[in-house]
Short mmCIF file of C-alpha atoms in Angstrom, two decimals:
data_model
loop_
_atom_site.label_atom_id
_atom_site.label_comp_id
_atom_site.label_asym_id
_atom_site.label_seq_id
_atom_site.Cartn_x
_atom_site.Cartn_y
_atom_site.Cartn_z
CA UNK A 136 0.00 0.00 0.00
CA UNK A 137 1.40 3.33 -1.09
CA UNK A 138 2.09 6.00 1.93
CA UNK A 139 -0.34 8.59 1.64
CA UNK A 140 -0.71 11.97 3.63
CA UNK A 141 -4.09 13.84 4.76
CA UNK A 142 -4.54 16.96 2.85
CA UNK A 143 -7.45 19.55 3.81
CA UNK A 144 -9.28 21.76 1.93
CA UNK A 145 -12.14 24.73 2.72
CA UNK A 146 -14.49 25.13 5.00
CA UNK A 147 -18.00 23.73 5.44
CA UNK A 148 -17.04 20.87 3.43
CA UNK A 149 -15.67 21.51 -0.09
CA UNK A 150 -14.82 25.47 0.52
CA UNK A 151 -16.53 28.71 0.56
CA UNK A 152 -17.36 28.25 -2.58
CA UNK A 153 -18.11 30.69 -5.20
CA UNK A 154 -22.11 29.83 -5.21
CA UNK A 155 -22.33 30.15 -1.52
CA UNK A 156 -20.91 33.82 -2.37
CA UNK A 157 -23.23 34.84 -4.83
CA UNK A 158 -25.91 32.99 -2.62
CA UNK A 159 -25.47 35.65 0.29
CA UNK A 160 -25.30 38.39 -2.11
CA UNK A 161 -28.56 37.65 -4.16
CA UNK A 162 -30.01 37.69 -0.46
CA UNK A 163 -28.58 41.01 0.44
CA UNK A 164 -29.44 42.17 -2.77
CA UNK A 165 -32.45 41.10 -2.81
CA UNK A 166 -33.26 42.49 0.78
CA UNK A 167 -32.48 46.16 -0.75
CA UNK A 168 -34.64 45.49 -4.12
CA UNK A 169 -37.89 44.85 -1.60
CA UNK A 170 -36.77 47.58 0.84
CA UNK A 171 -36.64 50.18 -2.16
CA UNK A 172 -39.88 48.71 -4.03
CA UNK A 173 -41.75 48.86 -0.36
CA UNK A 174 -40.24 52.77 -0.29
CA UNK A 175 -41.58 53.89 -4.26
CA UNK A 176 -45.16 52.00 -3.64
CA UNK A 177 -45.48 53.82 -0.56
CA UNK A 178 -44.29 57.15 -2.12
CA UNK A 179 -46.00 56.61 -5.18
CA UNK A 180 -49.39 54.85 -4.33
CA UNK A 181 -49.75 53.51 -1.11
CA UNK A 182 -50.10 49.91 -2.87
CA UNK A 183 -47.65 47.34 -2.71
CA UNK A 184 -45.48 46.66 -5.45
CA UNK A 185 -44.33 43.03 -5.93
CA UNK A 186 -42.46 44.22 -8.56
CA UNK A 187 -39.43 43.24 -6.31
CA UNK A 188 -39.16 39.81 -7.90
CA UNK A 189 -39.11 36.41 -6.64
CA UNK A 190 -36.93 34.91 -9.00
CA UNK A 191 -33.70 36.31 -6.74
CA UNK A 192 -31.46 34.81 -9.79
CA UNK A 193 -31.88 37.94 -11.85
CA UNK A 194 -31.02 40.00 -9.13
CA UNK A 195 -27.33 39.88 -9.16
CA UNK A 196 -25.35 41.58 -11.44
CA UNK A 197 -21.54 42.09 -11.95
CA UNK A 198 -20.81 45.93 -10.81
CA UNK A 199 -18.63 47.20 -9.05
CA UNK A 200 -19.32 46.91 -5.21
CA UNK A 201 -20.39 43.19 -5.68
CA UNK A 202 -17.25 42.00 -7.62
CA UNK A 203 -15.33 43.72 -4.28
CA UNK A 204 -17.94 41.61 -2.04
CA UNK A 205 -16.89 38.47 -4.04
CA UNK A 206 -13.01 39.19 -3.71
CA UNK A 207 -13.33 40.22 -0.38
CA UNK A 208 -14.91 36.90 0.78
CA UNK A 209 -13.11 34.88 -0.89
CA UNK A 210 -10.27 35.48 1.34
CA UNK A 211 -11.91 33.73 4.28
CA UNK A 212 -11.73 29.79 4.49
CA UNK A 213 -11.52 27.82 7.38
CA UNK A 214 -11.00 24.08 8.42
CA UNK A 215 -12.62 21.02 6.06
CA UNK A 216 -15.10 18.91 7.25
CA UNK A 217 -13.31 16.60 4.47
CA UNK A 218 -10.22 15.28 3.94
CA UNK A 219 -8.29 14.30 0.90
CA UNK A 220 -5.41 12.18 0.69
CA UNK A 221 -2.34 11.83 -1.91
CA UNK A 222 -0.02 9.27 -3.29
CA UNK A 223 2.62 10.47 -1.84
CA UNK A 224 4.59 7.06 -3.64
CA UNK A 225 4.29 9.12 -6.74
CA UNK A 226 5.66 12.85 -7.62
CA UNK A 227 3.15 15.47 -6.82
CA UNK A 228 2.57 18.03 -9.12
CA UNK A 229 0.77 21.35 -9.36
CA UNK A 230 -1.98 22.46 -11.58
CA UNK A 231 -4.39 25.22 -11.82
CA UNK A 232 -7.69 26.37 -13.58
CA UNK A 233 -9.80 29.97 -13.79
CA UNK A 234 -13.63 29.88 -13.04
CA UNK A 235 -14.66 32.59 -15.49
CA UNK A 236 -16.97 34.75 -14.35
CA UNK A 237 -19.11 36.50 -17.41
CA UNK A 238 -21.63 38.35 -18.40
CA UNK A 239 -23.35 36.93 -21.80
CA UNK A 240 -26.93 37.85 -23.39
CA UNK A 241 -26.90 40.47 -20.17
CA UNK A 242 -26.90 37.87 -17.89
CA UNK A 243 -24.09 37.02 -15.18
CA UNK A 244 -22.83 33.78 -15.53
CA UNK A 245 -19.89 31.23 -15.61
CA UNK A 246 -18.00 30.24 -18.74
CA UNK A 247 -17.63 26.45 -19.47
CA UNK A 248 -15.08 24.56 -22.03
CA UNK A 249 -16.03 21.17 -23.32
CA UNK A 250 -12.71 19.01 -23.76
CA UNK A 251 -11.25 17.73 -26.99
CA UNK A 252 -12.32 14.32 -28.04
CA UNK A 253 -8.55 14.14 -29.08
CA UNK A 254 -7.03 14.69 -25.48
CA UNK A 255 -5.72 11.67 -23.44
CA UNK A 256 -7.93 11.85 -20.50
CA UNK A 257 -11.66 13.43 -19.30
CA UNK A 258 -12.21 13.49 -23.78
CA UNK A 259 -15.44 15.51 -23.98
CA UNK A 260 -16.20 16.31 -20.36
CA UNK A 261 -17.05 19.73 -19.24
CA UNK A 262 -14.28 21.71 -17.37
CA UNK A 263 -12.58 25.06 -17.01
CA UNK A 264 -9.51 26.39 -18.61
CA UNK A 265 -6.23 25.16 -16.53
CA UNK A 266 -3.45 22.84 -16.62
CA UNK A 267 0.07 21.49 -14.77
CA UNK A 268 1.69 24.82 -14.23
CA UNK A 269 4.99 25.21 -15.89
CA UNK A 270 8.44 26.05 -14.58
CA UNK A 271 7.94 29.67 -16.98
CA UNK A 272 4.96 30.61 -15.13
CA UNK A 273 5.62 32.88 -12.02
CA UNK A 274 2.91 31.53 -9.98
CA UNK A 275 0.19 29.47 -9.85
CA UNK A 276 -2.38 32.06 -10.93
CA UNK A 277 -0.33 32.48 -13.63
CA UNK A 278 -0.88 29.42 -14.95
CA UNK A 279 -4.79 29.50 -14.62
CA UNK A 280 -4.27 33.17 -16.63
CA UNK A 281 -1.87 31.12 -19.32
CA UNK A 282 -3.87 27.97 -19.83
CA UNK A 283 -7.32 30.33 -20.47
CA UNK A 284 -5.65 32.26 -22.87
CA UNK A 285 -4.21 28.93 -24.72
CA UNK A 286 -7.36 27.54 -24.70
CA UNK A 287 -10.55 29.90 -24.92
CA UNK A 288 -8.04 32.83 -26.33
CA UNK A 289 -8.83 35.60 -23.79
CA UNK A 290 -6.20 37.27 -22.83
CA UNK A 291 -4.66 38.26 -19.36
CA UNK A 292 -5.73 41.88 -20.05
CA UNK A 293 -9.32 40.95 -20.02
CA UNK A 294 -9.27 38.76 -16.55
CA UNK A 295 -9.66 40.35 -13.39
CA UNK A 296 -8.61 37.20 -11.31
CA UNK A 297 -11.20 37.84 -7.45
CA UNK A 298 -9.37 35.07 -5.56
CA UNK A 299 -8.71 31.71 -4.93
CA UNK A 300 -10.86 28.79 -3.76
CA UNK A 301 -9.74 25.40 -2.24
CA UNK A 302 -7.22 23.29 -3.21
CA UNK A 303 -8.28 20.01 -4.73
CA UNK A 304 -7.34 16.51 -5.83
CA UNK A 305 -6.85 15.25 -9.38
CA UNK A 306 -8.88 11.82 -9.59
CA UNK A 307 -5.83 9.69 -9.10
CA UNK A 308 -5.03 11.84 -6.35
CA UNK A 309 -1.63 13.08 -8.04
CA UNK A 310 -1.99 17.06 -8.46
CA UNK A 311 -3.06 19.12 -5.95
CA UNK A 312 -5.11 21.48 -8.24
CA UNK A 313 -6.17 25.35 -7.70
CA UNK A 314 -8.71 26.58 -8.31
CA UNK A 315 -8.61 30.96 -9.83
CA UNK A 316 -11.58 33.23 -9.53
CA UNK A 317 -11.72 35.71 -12.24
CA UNK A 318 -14.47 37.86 -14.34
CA UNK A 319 -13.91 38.96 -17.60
CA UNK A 320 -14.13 42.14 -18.13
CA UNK A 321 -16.50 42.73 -21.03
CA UNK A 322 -19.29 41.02 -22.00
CA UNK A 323 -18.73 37.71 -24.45
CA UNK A 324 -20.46 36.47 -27.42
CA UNK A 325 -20.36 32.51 -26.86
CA UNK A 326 -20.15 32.31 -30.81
CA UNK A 327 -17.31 34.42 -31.11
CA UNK A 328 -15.16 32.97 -28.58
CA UNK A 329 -11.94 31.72 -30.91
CA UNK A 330 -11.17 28.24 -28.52
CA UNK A 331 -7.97 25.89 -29.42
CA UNK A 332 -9.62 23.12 -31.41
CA UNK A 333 -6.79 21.17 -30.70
CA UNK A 334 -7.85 21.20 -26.60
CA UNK A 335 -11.17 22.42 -26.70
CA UNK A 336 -14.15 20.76 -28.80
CA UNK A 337 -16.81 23.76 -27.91
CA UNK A 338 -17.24 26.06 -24.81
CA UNK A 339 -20.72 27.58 -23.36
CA UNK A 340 -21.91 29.24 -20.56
CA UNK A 341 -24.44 28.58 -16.92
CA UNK A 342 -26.38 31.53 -15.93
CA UNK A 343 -25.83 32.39 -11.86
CA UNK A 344 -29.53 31.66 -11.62
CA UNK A 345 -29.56 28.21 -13.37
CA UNK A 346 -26.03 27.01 -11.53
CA UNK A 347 -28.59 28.30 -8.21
CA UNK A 348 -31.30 26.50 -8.93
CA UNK A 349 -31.76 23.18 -6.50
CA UNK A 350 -33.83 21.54 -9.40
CA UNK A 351 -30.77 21.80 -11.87
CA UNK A 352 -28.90 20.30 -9.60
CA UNK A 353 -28.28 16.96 -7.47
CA UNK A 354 -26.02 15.10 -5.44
CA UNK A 355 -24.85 11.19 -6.83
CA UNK A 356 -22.08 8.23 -4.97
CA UNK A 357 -20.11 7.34 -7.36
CA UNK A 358 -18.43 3.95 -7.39
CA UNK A 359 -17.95 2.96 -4.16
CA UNK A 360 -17.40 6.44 -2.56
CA UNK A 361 -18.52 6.90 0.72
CA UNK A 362 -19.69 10.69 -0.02
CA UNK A 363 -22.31 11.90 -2.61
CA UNK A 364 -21.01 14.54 -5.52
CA UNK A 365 -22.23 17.13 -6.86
CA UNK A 366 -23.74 16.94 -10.85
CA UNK A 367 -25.31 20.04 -12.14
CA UNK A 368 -27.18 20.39 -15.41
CA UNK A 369 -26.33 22.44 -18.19
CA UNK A 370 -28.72 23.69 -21.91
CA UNK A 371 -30.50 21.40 -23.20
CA UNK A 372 -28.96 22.27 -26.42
CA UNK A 373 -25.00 21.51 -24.85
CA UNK A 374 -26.78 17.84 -23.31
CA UNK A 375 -23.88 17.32 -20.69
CA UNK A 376 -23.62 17.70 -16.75
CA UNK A 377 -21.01 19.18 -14.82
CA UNK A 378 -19.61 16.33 -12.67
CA UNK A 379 -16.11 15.76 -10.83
CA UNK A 380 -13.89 18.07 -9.98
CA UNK A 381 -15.53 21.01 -11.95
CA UNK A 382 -18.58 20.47 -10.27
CA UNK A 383 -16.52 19.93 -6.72
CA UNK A 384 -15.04 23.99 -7.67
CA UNK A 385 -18.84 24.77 -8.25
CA UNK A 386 -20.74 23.08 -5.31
CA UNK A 387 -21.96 24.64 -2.15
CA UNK A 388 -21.78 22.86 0.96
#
């Protein structure tokens, strides 16, 4: 049996992840949308206004003062309720991928790549830009930044990189892999997004509100794990779910 060492990761389970964020932040902003509907309909008519929406999901968007929320509390973890381990037989390597925060059709949302069906491993399985880093890159986040722009073709320029979330195993439990935080800074046109065929076979993009939405998503064991993971669903039209480690980055405990 090969020696193996206990690695932790996050808080409340897999992290304070990035939908837990936006979660308290809908709510806040939601809080002020009712508070300043209740104000006009009392100025205005004396009637209510349910104008305030229930659908919180459209309530977010990406200015100013809420990217600074999100990169502000991203800075906070704590202690795992989980704990990974790692071959520890077998050379350890570093890797790292960008979540990419967007806005597209108006919408806030995250940016997806679907891998190449030429690739060695995960062929055709939805992800996020990233790989090993390399001994030219300066740091890890530099490597998130290097492997987007190799593979979706968005520049650094264009990334504000908000933080970092919890460390992760690979499957085989050989990379430690980290996972970026970033929004890009204008708004993107899915069908003009010039991807490397060669690594990517399409990419697309998960509203806030959809990636939210407990119906769109579930929990599944896999094999003979002794946790459930999370699987969310993506467009009809893209037919795939967001399993593994992507959905792991994704996933709010």
């Amino acid at each position: 049996m090969g020696v193996v060492h206990t690695y932790s990761v996050g808080c409340n389970g897999f992290g304070l992840s990035l939908l837990a964020i936006v979660k308290t932040l809908l709510q806040e902003q939601q809080y002020k949308m009712e508070r300043t509907n209740e104000i006009h309909s009392f100025n205005e008519s004396n009637e209510k206004n349910d104008g305030g929406g229930d659908d919180v999901g459209n309530t977010i968007d990406f200015t100013p003062e809420s990217i600074e929320l999100i990169r502000n509390r991203l800075q906070y973890s704590g202690k795992s309720n989980y704990k990974f381990t790692f071959d520890t037989t077998k050379k350890i390597e570093e890797a790292a991928v960008l979540m990419p925060l967007c806005v597209v059709d108006g919408k806030p949302s995250v940016l997806f790549t679907i891998r190449s069906l030429n690739l060695k491993t995960h062929t055709g399985e939805v992800s996020f830009p990233g790989g090993k880093k390399e001994s030219t890159d300066s740091s890890l986040e530099s490597t998130a930044l290097r492997e987007t722009c190799e593979e979706i073709g968005i520049p650094t320029s264009q990334i504000d990189v908000l933080g970092k979330d919890s460390t992760l195993p690979n499957k085989d439990r050989t990379i430690k892999v980290h996972p970026f935080i970033g929004i890009i800074k204008h708004p993107i046109d899915i069908k003009k997004v010039n991807f490397n065929k060669d690594e990517v076979y399409g990419v697309f993009s998960v509203t806030l509100k959809d990636l939210l939405n407990k119906d769109k998503r579930r929990l599944e064991r896999f094999r003979d794990s002794k946790i459930k993971y999370p699987v969310f669903a993506t467009p009809k039209e893209i037919g795939l779910e967001i399993w593994g480690l992507t959905a792991f980055i994704l996933e709010s405990a």
